[in-house]
PDB file of C-alpha atoms in Angstrom:
ATOM      1  CA  GLY A   1     -30.008   5.661  -1.070  1.00 78.00           C
ATOM      2  CA  GLU A   2     -27.162   7.996   0.240  1.00 85.00           C
ATOM      3  CA  ASN A   3     -26.445  11.578  -0.957  1.00 91.00           C
ATOM      4  CA  VAL A   4     -22.927  13.053  -0.166  1.00 95.00           C
ATOM      5  CA  GLU A   5     -22.805  17.005  -1.025  1.00 96.00           C
ATOM      6  CA  GLN A   6     -19.237  18.666  -0.791  1.00 97.00           C
ATOM      7  CA  HIS A   7     -18.247  22.169  -0.707  1.00 97.00           C
ATOM      8  CA  PRO A   8     -16.521  24.187  -2.149  1.00 97.00           C
ATOM      9  CA  SER A   9     -15.977  22.439  -5.789  1.00 95.00           C
ATOM     10  CA  THR A  10     -13.128  24.814  -6.236  1.00 97.00           C
ATOM     11  CA  LEU A  11     -10.454  26.324  -3.370  1.00 98.00           C
ATOM     12  CA  SER A  12      -7.652  28.364  -3.663  1.00 98.00           C
ATOM     13  CA  VAL A  13      -5.262  29.137  -1.200  1.00 97.00           C
ATOM     14  CA  GLN A  14      -1.604  30.423  -0.566  1.00 97.00           C
ATOM     15  CA  GLU A  15       1.097  27.906   0.609  1.00 97.00           C
ATOM     16  CA  GLY A  16       1.192  27.968   4.170  1.00 97.00           C
ATOM     17  CA  ASP A  17      -2.615  28.706   4.544  1.00 97.00           C
ATOM     18  CA  SER A  18      -4.968  26.557   6.066  1.00 97.00           C
ATOM     19  CA  ALA A  19      -7.560  24.498   3.836  1.00 98.00           C
ATOM     20  CA  VAL A  20     -10.988  22.836   4.613  1.00 98.00           C
ATOM     21  CA  ILE A  21     -13.487  21.219   2.686  1.00 98.00           C
ATOM     22  CA  LYS A  22     -16.947  20.132   3.950  1.00 98.00           C
ATOM     23  CA  CYS A  23     -19.074  17.401   3.314  1.00 98.00           C
ATOM     24  CA  THR A  24     -22.795  16.448   4.528  1.00 97.00           C
ATOM     25  CA  TYR A  25     -24.592  12.867   3.948  1.00 96.00           C
ATOM     26  CA  SER A  26     -28.235  12.013   4.349  1.00 94.00           C
ATOM     27  CA  ASP A  27     -28.297   8.329   5.586  1.00 90.00           C
ATOM     28  CA  SER A  28     -27.655   8.253   9.236  1.00 90.00           C
ATOM     29  CA  ALA A  29     -26.918   4.552   8.906  1.00 89.00           C
ATOM     30  CA  SER A  30     -23.662   5.748   7.506  1.00 91.00           C
ATOM     31  CA  ASN A  31     -20.815   4.938   9.547  1.00 90.00           C
ATOM     32  CA  TYR A  32     -17.728   4.974   7.520  1.00 91.00           C
ATOM     33  CA  PHE A  33     -16.208   7.914   5.889  1.00 94.00           C
ATOM     34  CA  PRO A  34     -12.866   8.191   3.656  1.00 94.00           C
ATOM     35  CA  TRP A  35     -11.240  10.773   2.106  1.00 97.00           C
ATOM     36  CA  TYR A  36      -9.272  10.543  -1.536  1.00 97.00           C
ATOM     37  CA  LYS A  37      -6.997  12.644  -3.209  1.00 97.00           C
ATOM     38  CA  GLN A  38      -6.540  12.777  -6.911  1.00 95.00           C
ATOM     39  CA  GLU A  39      -3.854  14.201  -8.577  1.00 95.00           C
ATOM     40  CA  LEU A  40      -3.997  15.267 -11.813  1.00 91.00           C
ATOM     41  CA  GLY A  41      -3.872  12.124 -14.561  1.00 89.00           C
ATOM     42  CA  LYS A  42      -3.457  10.124 -11.626  1.00 91.00           C
ATOM     43  CA  ARG A  43      -5.736   7.423  -9.652  1.00 94.00           C
ATOM     44  CA  PRO A  44      -7.643   8.600  -6.336  1.00 95.00           C
ATOM     45  CA  GLN A  45      -5.834   7.098  -3.257  1.00 95.00           C
ATOM     46  CA  LEU A  46      -7.147   7.272   0.102  1.00 95.00           C
ATOM     47  CA  ILE A  47      -5.494  10.002   2.413  1.00 97.00           C
ATOM     48  CA  ILE A  48      -7.369   9.241   5.821  1.00 96.00           C
ATOM     49  CA  ASP A  49     -10.692   8.233   6.971  1.00 93.00           C
ATOM     50  CA  ILE A  50     -12.773   7.996  10.115  1.00 92.00           C
ATOM     51  CA  ARG A  51     -15.308   6.100  11.650  1.00 88.00           C
ATOM     52  CA  SER A  52     -18.765   6.933  13.399  1.00 83.00           C
ATOM     53  CA  ASN A  53     -17.511   6.282  16.791  1.00 83.00           C
ATOM     54  CA  VAL A  54     -14.667   8.569  16.686  1.00 81.00           C
ATOM     55  CA  GLY A  55     -15.125  12.429  16.474  1.00 89.00           C
ATOM     56  CA  GLU A  56     -11.859  13.586  15.005  1.00 93.00           C
ATOM     57  CA  LYS A  57      -8.861  11.913  13.516  1.00 93.00           C
ATOM     58  CA  LYS A  58      -5.323  13.432  12.704  1.00 96.00           C
ATOM     59  CA  ASP A  59      -2.343  12.160  10.597  1.00 94.00           C
ATOM     60  CA  GLN A  60       0.421  14.981  10.200  1.00 95.00           C
ATOM     61  CA  ARG A  61      -1.105  17.907   8.513  1.00 97.00           C
ATOM     62  CA  ILE A  62      -4.304  16.580   8.059  1.00 98.00           C
ATOM     63  CA  ALA A  63      -7.050  15.709  10.319  1.00 97.00           C
ATOM     64  CA  VAL A  64     -10.863  14.766   9.543  1.00 97.00           C
ATOM     65  CA  THR A  65     -13.602  15.494  11.939  1.00 96.00           C
ATOM     66  CA  LEU A  66     -17.127  14.163  11.902  1.00 95.00           C
ATOM     67  CA  ASN A  67     -20.608  15.499  13.729  1.00 94.00           C
ATOM     68  CA  LYS A  68     -23.136  12.889  13.428  1.00 92.00           C
ATOM     69  CA  THR A  69     -25.795  14.717  14.956  1.00 93.00           C
ATOM     70  CA  ALA A  70     -25.675  17.089  11.880  1.00 94.00           C
ATOM     71  CA  LYS A  71     -24.436  14.521   9.577  1.00 95.00           C
ATOM     72  CA  HIS A  72     -21.238  16.436   8.219  1.00 95.00           C
ATOM     73  CA  PHE A  73     -17.600  15.757   7.951  1.00 97.00           C
ATOM     74  CA  SER A  74     -15.048  18.005   7.256  1.00 97.00           C
ATOM     75  CA  LEU A  75     -11.195  17.621   5.939  1.00 98.00           C
ATOM     76  CA  HIS A  76      -8.651  20.135   7.062  1.00 98.00           C
ATOM     77  CA  ILE A  77      -5.071  20.725   5.536  1.00 98.00           C
ATOM     78  CA  THR A  78      -2.718  22.584   7.522  1.00 97.00           C
ATOM     79  CA  GLU A  79       0.537  24.471   6.316  1.00 97.00           C
ATOM     80  CA  THR A  80      -0.476  23.761   3.136  1.00 97.00           C
ATOM     81  CA  GLN A  81       2.018  22.952   0.260  1.00 97.00           C
ATOM     82  CA  PRO A  82       2.160  22.855  -3.789  1.00 96.00           C
ATOM     83  CA  GLU A  83       1.999  19.590  -3.457  1.00 96.00           C
ATOM     84  CA  ASP A  84      -1.101  19.360  -1.847  1.00 97.00           C
ATOM     85  CA  SER A  85      -2.819  20.514  -5.157  1.00 97.00           C
ATOM     86  CA  ALA A  86      -5.059  18.095  -6.126  1.00 97.00           C
ATOM     87  CA  VAL A  87      -8.957  17.093  -6.303  1.00 96.00           C
ATOM     88  CA  TYR A  88     -10.047  15.906  -3.097  1.00 98.00           C
ATOM     89  CA  PHE A  89     -13.398  13.551  -2.839  1.00 97.00           C
ATOM     90  CA  CYS A  90     -15.215  12.838   0.400  1.00 97.00           C
ATOM     91  CA  ALA A  91     -17.148   9.551   0.595  1.00 95.00           C
ATOM     92  CA  ALA A  92     -19.815   7.977   2.940  1.00 94.00           C
ATOM     93  CA  SER A  93     -20.903   4.221   3.451  1.00 89.00           C
ATOM     94  CA  THR A  94     -22.290   1.668   5.935  1.00 81.00           C
ATOM     95  CA  SER A  95     -21.195  -1.322   7.359  1.00 68.00           C
ATOM     96  CA  GLY A  96     -23.049  -4.841   6.460  1.00 61.00           C
ATOM     97  CA  GLY A  97     -22.947  -6.649   2.719  1.00 57.00           C
ATOM     98  CA  SER A  98     -23.653  -3.524   1.020  1.00 63.00           C
ATOM     99  CA  TYR A  99     -20.684  -1.369   1.567  1.00 74.00           C
ATOM    100  CA  ILE A 100     -20.522   0.964  -1.306  1.00 84.00           C
ATOM    101  CA  PRO A 101     -19.029   4.358  -0.842  1.00 89.00           C
ATOM    102  CA  THR A 102     -21.258   7.051  -2.224  1.00 91.00           C
ATOM    103  CA  PHE A 103     -18.596   9.879  -3.309  1.00 94.00           C
ATOM    104  CA  GLY A 104     -18.714  13.717  -3.601  1.00 94.00           C
ATOM    105  CA  ARG A 105     -18.612  15.752  -6.227  1.00 93.00           C
ATOM    106  CA  GLY A 106     -14.961  16.852  -5.378  1.00 95.00           C
ATOM    107  CA  THR A 107     -13.042  19.362  -4.522  1.00 97.00           C
ATOM    108  CA  SER A 108     -10.212  21.064  -6.380  1.00 96.00           C
ATOM    109  CA  LEU A 109      -7.604  22.505  -4.229  1.00 98.00           C
ATOM    110  CA  ILE A 110      -4.995  24.885  -5.845  1.00 97.00           C
ATOM    111  CA  VAL A 111      -2.163  25.841  -3.762  1.00 97.00           C
ATOM    112  CA  HIS A 112       0.000  28.667  -4.863  1.00 96.00           C
ATOM    113  CA  PRO A 113       3.233  28.927  -3.899  1.00 92.00           C
TER     114      PRO A 113
ATOM    115  CA  GLU B   1       2.668  -6.001  -5.096  1.00 60.00           C
ATOM    116  CA  ALA B   2       1.081  -4.846  -8.311  1.00 77.00           C
ATOM    117  CA  GLY B   3      -1.658  -2.627  -8.143  1.00 93.00           C
ATOM    118  CA  VAL B   4      -5.059  -2.652  -9.827  1.00 97.00           C
ATOM    119  CA  THR B   5      -4.544  -2.370 -13.529  1.00 97.00           C
ATOM    120  CA  GLN B   6      -6.851  -1.147 -16.020  1.00 97.00           C
ATOM    121  CA  SER B   7      -6.838  -1.697 -19.967  1.00 97.00           C
ATOM    122  CA  PRO B   8      -7.367  -0.048 -22.470  1.00 97.00           C
ATOM    123  CA  THR B   9      -5.719   3.093 -21.283  1.00 96.00           C
ATOM    124  CA  HIS B  10      -7.822   5.114 -23.751  1.00 97.00           C
ATOM    125  CA  LEU B  11     -10.622   4.119 -26.287  1.00 97.00           C
ATOM    126  CA  ILE B  12     -12.225   5.637 -28.978  1.00 98.00           C
ATOM    127  CA  LYS B  13     -15.968   4.623 -30.141  1.00 98.00           C
ATOM    128  CA  THR B  14     -18.543   5.991 -32.417  1.00 97.00           C
ATOM    129  CA  ARG B  15     -21.850   6.304 -31.210  1.00 97.00           C
ATOM    130  CA  GLY B  16     -23.812   3.096 -30.950  1.00 97.00           C
ATOM    131  CA  GLN B  17     -20.912   0.775 -31.086  1.00 98.00           C
ATOM    132  CA  GLN B  18     -19.829  -1.366 -28.005  1.00 98.00           C
ATOM    133  CA  ALA B  19     -17.060  -0.738 -25.669  1.00 98.00           C
ATOM    134  CA  THR B  20     -15.283  -3.529 -23.556  1.00 98.00           C
ATOM    135  CA  LEU B  21     -13.613  -2.562 -20.429  1.00 98.00           C
ATOM    136  CA  ARG B  22     -11.035  -4.641 -18.656  1.00 98.00           C
ATOM    137  CA  CYS B  23      -9.567  -4.473 -14.867  1.00 98.00           C
ATOM    138  CA  SER B  24      -7.240  -6.763 -12.962  1.00 97.00           C
ATOM    139  CA  PRO B  25      -7.700  -6.221  -8.944  1.00 96.00           C
ATOM    140  CA  ILE B  26      -4.667  -6.922  -6.580  1.00 95.00           C
ATOM    141  CA  SER B  27      -3.996 -10.410  -5.762  1.00 94.00           C
ATOM    142  CA  GLY B  28      -6.469 -11.347  -3.086  1.00 91.00           C
ATOM    143  CA  HIS B  29      -8.758  -8.725  -3.495  1.00 92.00           C
ATOM    144  CA  THR B  30     -12.184 -10.355  -4.148  1.00 92.00           C
ATOM    145  CA  SER B  31     -14.516  -7.384  -4.753  1.00 93.00           C
ATOM    146  CA  VAL B  32     -14.046  -5.129  -7.547  1.00 95.00           C
ATOM    147  CA  TYR B  33     -16.110  -1.975  -7.992  1.00 95.00           C
ATOM    148  CA  TRP B  34     -16.659   0.474 -11.432  1.00 97.00           C
ATOM    149  CA  TYR B  35     -17.151   3.878 -10.991  1.00 97.00           C
ATOM    150  CA  GLN B  36     -17.676   6.385 -14.095  1.00 97.00           C
ATOM    151  CA  GLN B  37     -15.868   9.807 -13.435  1.00 95.00           C
ATOM    152  CA  ALA B  38     -17.680  12.911 -15.854  1.00 91.00           C
ATOM    153  CA  LEU B  39     -16.126  16.085 -15.712  1.00 83.00           C
ATOM    154  CA  GLY B  40     -17.828  17.651 -12.690  1.00 76.00           C
ATOM    155  CA  LEU B  41     -19.774  14.986 -11.432  1.00 79.00           C
ATOM    156  CA  GLY B  42     -17.217  13.280  -9.290  1.00 88.00           C
ATOM    157  CA  LEU B  43     -17.346   9.675  -9.070  1.00 93.00           C
ATOM    158  CA  GLN B  44     -20.573   7.701  -9.826  1.00 94.00           C
ATOM    159  CA  PHE B  45     -21.325   3.806  -8.602  1.00 94.00           C
ATOM    160  CA  LEU B  46     -21.708   1.509 -11.567  1.00 96.00           C
ATOM    161  CA  LEU B  47     -21.093  -1.867 -10.605  1.00 96.00           C
ATOM    162  CA  TRP B  48     -19.920  -4.175  -7.623  1.00 94.00           C
ATOM    163  CA  TYR B  49     -18.818  -7.585  -8.036  1.00 94.00           C
ATOM    164  CA  ASP B  50     -17.499 -10.016  -5.280  1.00 91.00           C
ATOM    165  CA  GLU B  51     -16.627 -13.281  -5.578  1.00 91.00           C
ATOM    166  CA  GLY B  52     -17.892 -13.678  -8.824  1.00 93.00           C
ATOM    167  CA  GLU B  53     -21.490 -12.133  -8.441  1.00 94.00           C
ATOM    168  CA  GLU B  54     -22.997  -8.887  -9.173  1.00 94.00           C
ATOM    169  CA  ARG B  55     -23.776  -7.349  -5.717  1.00 91.00           C
ATOM    170  CA  ASN B  56     -25.081  -4.245  -6.822  1.00 90.00           C
ATOM    171  CA  ARG B  57     -25.267  -1.491  -9.440  1.00 92.00           C
ATOM    172  CA  GLY B  58     -25.985   2.248  -9.557  1.00 92.00           C
ATOM    173  CA  ASN B  59     -28.753   4.194 -11.454  1.00 92.00           C
ATOM    174  CA  PHE B  60     -27.382   3.560 -14.885  1.00 95.00           C
ATOM    175  CA  PRO B  61     -29.029   1.865 -17.764  1.00 96.00           C
ATOM    176  CA  PRO B  62     -29.191  -1.828 -18.612  1.00 96.00           C
ATOM    177  CA  ARG B  63     -26.849  -1.404 -21.236  1.00 97.00           C
ATOM    178  CA  PHE B  64     -23.929  -1.195 -18.710  1.00 98.00           C
ATOM    179  CA  SER B  65     -23.127  -4.320 -17.793  1.00 97.00           C
ATOM    180  CA  GLY B  66     -20.290  -6.474 -16.526  1.00 96.00           C
ATOM    181  CA  ARG B  67     -19.212  -9.519 -15.271  1.00 96.00           C
ATOM    182  CA  GLN B  68     -16.346 -11.013 -12.796  1.00 97.00           C
ATOM    183  CA  PHE B  69     -14.129 -13.931 -13.441  1.00 97.00           C
ATOM    184  CA  PRO B  70     -13.310 -16.994 -11.520  1.00 96.00           C
ATOM    185  CA  ASN B  71      -9.677 -15.151 -11.296  1.00 95.00           C
ATOM    186  CA  TYR B  72     -11.575 -11.755  -9.700  1.00 96.00           C
ATOM    187  CA  SER B  73     -10.566  -9.676 -12.606  1.00 97.00           C
ATOM    188  CA  SER B  74     -13.509  -7.906 -14.440  1.00 98.00           C
ATOM    189  CA  GLU B  75     -14.842  -6.752 -17.391  1.00 98.00           C
ATOM    190  CA  LEU B  76     -17.564  -3.767 -17.998  1.00 98.00           C
ATOM    191  CA  ASN B  77     -19.417  -3.680 -21.217  1.00 98.00           C
ATOM    192  CA  VAL B  78     -21.117  -0.618 -22.299  1.00 98.00           C
ATOM    193  CA  ASN B  79     -23.715  -1.020 -25.223  1.00 97.00           C
ATOM    194  CA  ALA B  80     -25.366   1.266 -27.444  1.00 97.00           C
ATOM    195  CA  LEU B  81     -22.619   3.913 -26.930  1.00 98.00           C
ATOM    196  CA  GLU B  82     -24.146   7.360 -26.572  1.00 97.00           C
ATOM    197  CA  LEU B  83     -22.061  10.800 -26.528  1.00 96.00           C
ATOM    198  CA  GLU B  84     -22.863  11.304 -22.484  1.00 95.00           C
ATOM    199  CA  ASP B  85     -21.015   8.042 -21.760  1.00 97.00           C
ATOM    200  CA  SER B  86     -17.872  10.000 -22.648  1.00 97.00           C
ATOM    201  CA  ALA B  87     -15.706   9.934 -19.341  1.00 97.00           C
ATOM    202  CA  LEU B  88     -12.951   8.014 -17.300  1.00 96.00           C
ATOM    203  CA  TYR B  89     -14.215   4.503 -16.017  1.00 98.00           C
ATOM    204  CA  LEU B  90     -12.241   3.602 -12.844  1.00 97.00           C
ATOM    205  CA  CYS B  91     -12.121   0.167 -11.068  1.00 97.00           C
ATOM    206  CA  ALA B  92     -11.155  -0.219  -7.825  1.00 96.00           C
ATOM    207  CA  SER B  93     -10.419  -3.332  -5.574  1.00 95.00           C
ATOM    208  CA  SER B  94     -10.837  -4.405  -1.947  1.00 90.00           C
ATOM    209  CA  PHE B  95     -10.780  -7.321   0.192  1.00 84.00           C
ATOM    210  CA  GLU B  96     -12.340  -7.322   3.962  1.00 75.00           C
ATOM    211  CA  THR B  97     -11.403  -3.722   4.379  1.00 70.00           C
ATOM    212  CA  ARG B  98     -13.084  -0.710   3.233  1.00 79.00           C
ATOM    213  CA  GLN B  99     -10.339   0.932   1.504  1.00 87.00           C
ATOM    214  CA  LEU B 100     -10.919   1.107  -2.103  1.00 92.00           C
ATOM    215  CA  PHE B 101      -7.574   0.566  -4.390  1.00 94.00           C
ATOM    216  CA  PHE B 102      -8.009   2.350  -7.786  1.00 96.00           C
ATOM    217  CA  GLY B 103      -6.543   1.716 -11.061  1.00 96.00           C
ATOM    218  CA  SER B 104      -5.435   4.253 -13.500  1.00 95.00           C
ATOM    219  CA  GLY B 105      -8.920   4.415 -15.641  1.00 96.00           C
ATOM    220  CA  THR B 106      -9.896   4.011 -18.920  1.00 97.00           C
ATOM    221  CA  GLN B 107     -10.666   6.926 -20.842  1.00 96.00           C
ATOM    222  CA  LEU B 108     -13.690   6.456 -22.962  1.00 97.00           C
ATOM    223  CA  SER B 109     -14.395   8.706 -25.845  1.00 97.00           C
ATOM    224  CA  VAL B 110     -17.572   8.870 -27.631  1.00 97.00           C
ATOM    225  CA  LEU B 111     -17.446  10.546 -31.340  1.00 95.00           C
TER     226      LEU B 111
END
């Protein structure tokens, strides 16, 4: 089955800095890669996703890049703000009838004011 | 529109007991997923239900089971509870898109 590795497990930055979280996946058939944000005590929520036919996607201060050859994808957050502090999860899944996202272990991002 | 709701919020059991967790998906969503979130382990896939049928299950023992009702709500049952079953259990729903909408979870504590 799919295996998703996520690094780092903890990331501490100063407000205004950029943050990068990296994930690798094992199943070359995976073609959908969402990122979820879980604030303390709250439910995970989708913040951005990318499909395998696209190399990069941006949404304001966040962007995701995908390298299919190397089987890795990354989340980039620019101009970080204290409200970006949360746990971020990457995931990978295939299309078809057995769509089950496999999640990484999460990255705890701490943005210091 | 109401989101995914889970009950109870917290559940305290002793080792060997059984626990039942409930989930109501967003109206119109036919798929329900169950995940276990243990500290430091991320989201571990437990079960996937769609249109009333169990479609897939993760690497968990058979004492983790569940079902989906005709109204698409779902129930997760954990039998013969063990201390390591203590975790946050998250339910998520989806319909035709790949985006999962999560509930707030049930925090299960096994003493």
